[in-house]
Coordinates of C-alpha atoms and ligand atoms in Angstrom, one line a residue:
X1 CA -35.3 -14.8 37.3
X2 CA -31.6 -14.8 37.3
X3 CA -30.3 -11.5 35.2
X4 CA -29.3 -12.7 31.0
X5 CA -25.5 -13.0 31.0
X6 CA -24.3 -11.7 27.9
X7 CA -20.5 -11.0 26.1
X8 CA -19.0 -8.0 25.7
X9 CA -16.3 -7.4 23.3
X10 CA -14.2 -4.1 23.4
X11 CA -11.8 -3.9 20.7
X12 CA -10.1 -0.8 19.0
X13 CA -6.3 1.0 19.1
X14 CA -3.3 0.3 21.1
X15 CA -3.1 2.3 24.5
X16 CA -7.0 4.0 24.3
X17 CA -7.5 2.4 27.3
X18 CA -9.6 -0.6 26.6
X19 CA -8.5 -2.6 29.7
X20 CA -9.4 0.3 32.1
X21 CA -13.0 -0.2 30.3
X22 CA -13.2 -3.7 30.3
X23 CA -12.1 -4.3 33.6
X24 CA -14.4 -1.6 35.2
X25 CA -17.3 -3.0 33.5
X26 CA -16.5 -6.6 34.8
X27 CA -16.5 -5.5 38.1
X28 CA -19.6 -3.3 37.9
X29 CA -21.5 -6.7 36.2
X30 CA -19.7 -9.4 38.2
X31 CA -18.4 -10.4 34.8
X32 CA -15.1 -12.1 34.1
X33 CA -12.3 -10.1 32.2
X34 CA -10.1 -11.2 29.9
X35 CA -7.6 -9.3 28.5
X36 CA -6.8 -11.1 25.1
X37 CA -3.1 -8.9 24.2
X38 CA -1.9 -10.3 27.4
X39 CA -2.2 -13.7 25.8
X40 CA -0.3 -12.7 23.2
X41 CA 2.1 -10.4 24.9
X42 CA 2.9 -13.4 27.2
X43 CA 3.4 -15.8 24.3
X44 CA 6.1 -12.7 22.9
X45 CA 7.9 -13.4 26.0
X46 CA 8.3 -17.0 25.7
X47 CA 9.7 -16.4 22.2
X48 CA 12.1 -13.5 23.0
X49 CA 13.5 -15.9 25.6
X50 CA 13.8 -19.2 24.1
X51 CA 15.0 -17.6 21.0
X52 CA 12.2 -18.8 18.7
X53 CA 13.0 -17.8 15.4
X54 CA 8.9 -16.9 14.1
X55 CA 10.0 -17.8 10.3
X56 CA 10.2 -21.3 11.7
X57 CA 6.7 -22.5 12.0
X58 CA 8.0 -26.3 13.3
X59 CA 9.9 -24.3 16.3
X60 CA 6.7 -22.0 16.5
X61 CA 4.6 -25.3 16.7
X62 CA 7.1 -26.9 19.5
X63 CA 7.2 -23.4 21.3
X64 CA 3.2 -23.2 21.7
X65 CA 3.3 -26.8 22.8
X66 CA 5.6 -25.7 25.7
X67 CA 3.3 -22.2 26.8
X68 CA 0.1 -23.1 29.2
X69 CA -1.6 -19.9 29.9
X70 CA -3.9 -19.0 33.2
X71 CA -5.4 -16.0 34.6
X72 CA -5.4 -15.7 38.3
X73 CA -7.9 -13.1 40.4
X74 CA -6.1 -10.7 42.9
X75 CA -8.7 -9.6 45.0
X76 CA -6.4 -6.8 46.5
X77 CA -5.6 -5.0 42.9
X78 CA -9.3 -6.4 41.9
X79 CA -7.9 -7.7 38.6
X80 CA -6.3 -10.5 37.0
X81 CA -2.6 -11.5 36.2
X82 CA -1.6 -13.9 33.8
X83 CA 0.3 -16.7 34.2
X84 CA 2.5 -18.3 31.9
X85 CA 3.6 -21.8 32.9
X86 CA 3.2 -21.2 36.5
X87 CA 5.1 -17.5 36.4
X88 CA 3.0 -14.5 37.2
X89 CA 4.1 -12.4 33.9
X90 CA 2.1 -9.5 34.7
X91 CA 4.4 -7.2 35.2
X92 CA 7.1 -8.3 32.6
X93 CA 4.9 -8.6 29.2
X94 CA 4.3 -4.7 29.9
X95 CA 8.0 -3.9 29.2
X96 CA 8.9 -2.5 25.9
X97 CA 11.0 -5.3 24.7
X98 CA 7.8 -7.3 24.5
X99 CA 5.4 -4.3 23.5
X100 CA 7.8 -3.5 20.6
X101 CA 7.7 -7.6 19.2
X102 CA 4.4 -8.3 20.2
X103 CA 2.5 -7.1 16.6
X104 CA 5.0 -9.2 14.9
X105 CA 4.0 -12.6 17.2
X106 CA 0.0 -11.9 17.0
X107 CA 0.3 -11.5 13.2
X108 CA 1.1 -15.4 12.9
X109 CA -2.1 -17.4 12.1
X110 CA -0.7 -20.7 14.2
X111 CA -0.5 -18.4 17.2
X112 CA -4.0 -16.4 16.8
X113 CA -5.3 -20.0 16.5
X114 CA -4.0 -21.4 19.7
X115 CA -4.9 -18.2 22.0
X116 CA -8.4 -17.5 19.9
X117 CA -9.4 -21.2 21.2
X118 CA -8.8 -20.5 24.7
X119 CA -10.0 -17.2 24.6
X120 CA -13.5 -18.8 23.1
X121 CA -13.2 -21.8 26.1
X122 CA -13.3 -18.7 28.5
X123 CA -16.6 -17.5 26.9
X124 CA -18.3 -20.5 27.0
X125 CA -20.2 -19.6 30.0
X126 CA -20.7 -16.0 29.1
X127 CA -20.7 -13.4 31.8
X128 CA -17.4 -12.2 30.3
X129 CA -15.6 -8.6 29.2
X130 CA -13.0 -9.6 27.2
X131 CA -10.3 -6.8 25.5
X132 CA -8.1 -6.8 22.1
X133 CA -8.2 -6.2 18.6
X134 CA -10.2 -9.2 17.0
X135 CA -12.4 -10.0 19.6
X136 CA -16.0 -8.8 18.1
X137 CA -15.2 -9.8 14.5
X138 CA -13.3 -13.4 14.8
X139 CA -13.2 -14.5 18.9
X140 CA -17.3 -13.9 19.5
X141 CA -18.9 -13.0 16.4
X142 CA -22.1 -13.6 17.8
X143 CA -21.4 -11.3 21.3
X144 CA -24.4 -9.0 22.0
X145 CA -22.5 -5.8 22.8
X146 CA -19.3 -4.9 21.1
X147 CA -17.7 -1.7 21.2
X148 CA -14.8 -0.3 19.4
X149 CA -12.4 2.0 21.1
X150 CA -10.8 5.5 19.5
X151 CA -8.7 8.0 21.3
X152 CA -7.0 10.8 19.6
X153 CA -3.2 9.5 19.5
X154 CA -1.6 12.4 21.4
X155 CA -3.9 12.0 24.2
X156 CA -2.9 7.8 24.3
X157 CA 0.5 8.8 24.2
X158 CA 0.5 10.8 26.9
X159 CA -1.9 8.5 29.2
X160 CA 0.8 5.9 28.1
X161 CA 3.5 8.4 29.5
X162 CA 2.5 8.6 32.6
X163 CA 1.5 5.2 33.9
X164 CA 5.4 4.5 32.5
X165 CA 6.3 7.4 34.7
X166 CA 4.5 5.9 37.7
X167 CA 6.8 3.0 37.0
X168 CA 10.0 5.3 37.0
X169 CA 10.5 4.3 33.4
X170 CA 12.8 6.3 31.5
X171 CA 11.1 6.2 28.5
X172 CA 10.3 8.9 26.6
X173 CA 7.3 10.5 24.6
X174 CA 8.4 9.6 21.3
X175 CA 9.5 6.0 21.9
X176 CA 5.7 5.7 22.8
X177 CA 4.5 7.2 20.2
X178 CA 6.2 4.9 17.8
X179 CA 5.3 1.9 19.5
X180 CA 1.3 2.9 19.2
X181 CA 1.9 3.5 15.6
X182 CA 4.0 0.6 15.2
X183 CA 1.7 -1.5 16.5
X184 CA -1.7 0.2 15.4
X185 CA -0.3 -0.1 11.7
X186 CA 0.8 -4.2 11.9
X187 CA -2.3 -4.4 13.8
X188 CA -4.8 -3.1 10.9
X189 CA -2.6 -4.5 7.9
X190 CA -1.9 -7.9 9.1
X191 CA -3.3 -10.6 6.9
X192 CA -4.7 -12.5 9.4
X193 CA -7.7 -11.1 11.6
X194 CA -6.6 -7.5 11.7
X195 CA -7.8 -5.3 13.2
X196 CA -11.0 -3.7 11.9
X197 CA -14.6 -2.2 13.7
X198 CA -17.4 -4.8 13.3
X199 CA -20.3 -3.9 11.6
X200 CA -22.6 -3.7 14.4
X201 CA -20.6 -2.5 17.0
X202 CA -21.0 0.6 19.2
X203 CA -17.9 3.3 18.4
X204 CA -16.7 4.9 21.8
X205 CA -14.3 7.7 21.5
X206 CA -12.8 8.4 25.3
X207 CA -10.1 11.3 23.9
X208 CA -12.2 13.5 26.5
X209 CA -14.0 11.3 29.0
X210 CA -13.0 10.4 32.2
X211 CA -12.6 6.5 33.1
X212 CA -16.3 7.1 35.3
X213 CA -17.6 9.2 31.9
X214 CA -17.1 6.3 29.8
X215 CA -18.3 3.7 32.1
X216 CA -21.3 5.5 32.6
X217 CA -21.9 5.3 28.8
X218 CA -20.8 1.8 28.0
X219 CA -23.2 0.6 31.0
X220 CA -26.0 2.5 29.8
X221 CA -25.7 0.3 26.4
X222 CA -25.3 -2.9 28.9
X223 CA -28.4 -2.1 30.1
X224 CA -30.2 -1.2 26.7
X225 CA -29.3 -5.3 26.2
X226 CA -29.7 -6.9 29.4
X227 CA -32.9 -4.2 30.3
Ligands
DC1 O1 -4.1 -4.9 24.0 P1 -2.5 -5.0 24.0 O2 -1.9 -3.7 23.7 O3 -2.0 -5.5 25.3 O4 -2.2 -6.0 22.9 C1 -0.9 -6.4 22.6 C2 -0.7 -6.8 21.2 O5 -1.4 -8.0 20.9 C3 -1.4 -5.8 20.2 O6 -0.4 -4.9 19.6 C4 -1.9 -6.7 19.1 C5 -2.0 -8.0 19.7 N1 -3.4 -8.4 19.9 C6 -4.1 -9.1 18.9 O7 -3.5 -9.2 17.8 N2 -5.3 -9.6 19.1 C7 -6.0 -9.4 20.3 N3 -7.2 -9.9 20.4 C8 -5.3 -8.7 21.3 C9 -4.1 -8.3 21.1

């Protein structure tokens, strides 16, 4: 008998490392990973460049009509990029100038409308990990395993530090650490799907477990569901 496929939401903070998670638990399952904030993150970028002013909900409408988003498999980095209109964005929706707008453009309902129905298409099939902030309480209400991310905030700043480091980035500790509380703040107030823990899922604090620690843990809870 072929094994249940199920959905798995992980939602929680900005930088506590969700996508490390969520990815390693795709891979482990054969599962497909979604990482929802690079939907969002991607459609930041098409507004910073076309100069979409977000108080303008016709412009906002015409913008969205204008962004298609895919995700593409590398099999060498064993991941995904996402594609907006063609371009591999990957690397650009990282940079601050999107992290630091980012809240701002996922707090419009119009545009948590038009990436929550793509990110529900992607779960039609189950079989999928998918990452954010809304996922267990609005995008798959219904997912069998949802856990919600913590990490104490020094400890995401600093793991935040030094993959910008790897990148030769000059910024600094502080800028981070504004941006996560930026963001975790807009995130959790928002009117529209904020952030919040649903009621049934499983609370995983990583602030002192190693990526293979907390796989270990979340798979034992995969199993507890798919036996
Ligand atoms: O997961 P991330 O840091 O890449 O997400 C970027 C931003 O997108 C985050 O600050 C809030 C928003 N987001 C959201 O509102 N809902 C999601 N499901 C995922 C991300």
């Amino acid at each position: 008998m072929p094994e249940k496929k199920i959905i798995i939401t992980l939602d929680g903070w900005s930088g506590c490392g969700k996508s490390t998670l969520a990815k390693a638990m795709a891979k482990a399952l054969g599962y497909v990973f979604v990482d929802s904030g690079a939907m969002y993150r991607a459609i930041t970028l098409y507004f910073i460049r076309n100069q979409v002013d977000i108080a303008d909900s016709v412009a906002i409408e015409k913008a969205l009509a204008q962004i298609q988003l895919q995700f593409i498999f590398d099999s060498a980095k064993g991941s995904s990029d996402i594609l907006m209109n063609g371009e591999n964005v990957e690397d650009l929706i990282r940079e601050m100038d999107v992290a630091s707008r980012v809240s701002e453009v996922a707090a419009i309902a119009r545009v948590r409308q038009f990436a929550v129905q793509q990110q529900q298409r992607l779960g039609e099939k189950k079989g999928i990990v998918m990452d954010g902030r809304d996922i267990g309480t609005v995008v798959f209400p219904q997912a069998e395993l949802k856990i919600f991310m913590t990490a104490d905030k020094e400890i995401r700043v600093q793991r935040r530090l030094k993959e910008f480091k790897e990148k030769n980035s000059a910024l600094t500790a502080e800028m981070i650490r504004q941006n996560l509380e930026q963001r975790d703040y807009l995130d959790s107030n928002r009117a529209e799907s904020p952030l919040r823990q649903a009621k049934d899922a499983r609370v995983l604090d990583n602030s002192s477990l190693s990526p293979e620690q907390q796989l270990t843990l979340a798979m034992d809870w995969v199993r507890e569901i798919i036996g």
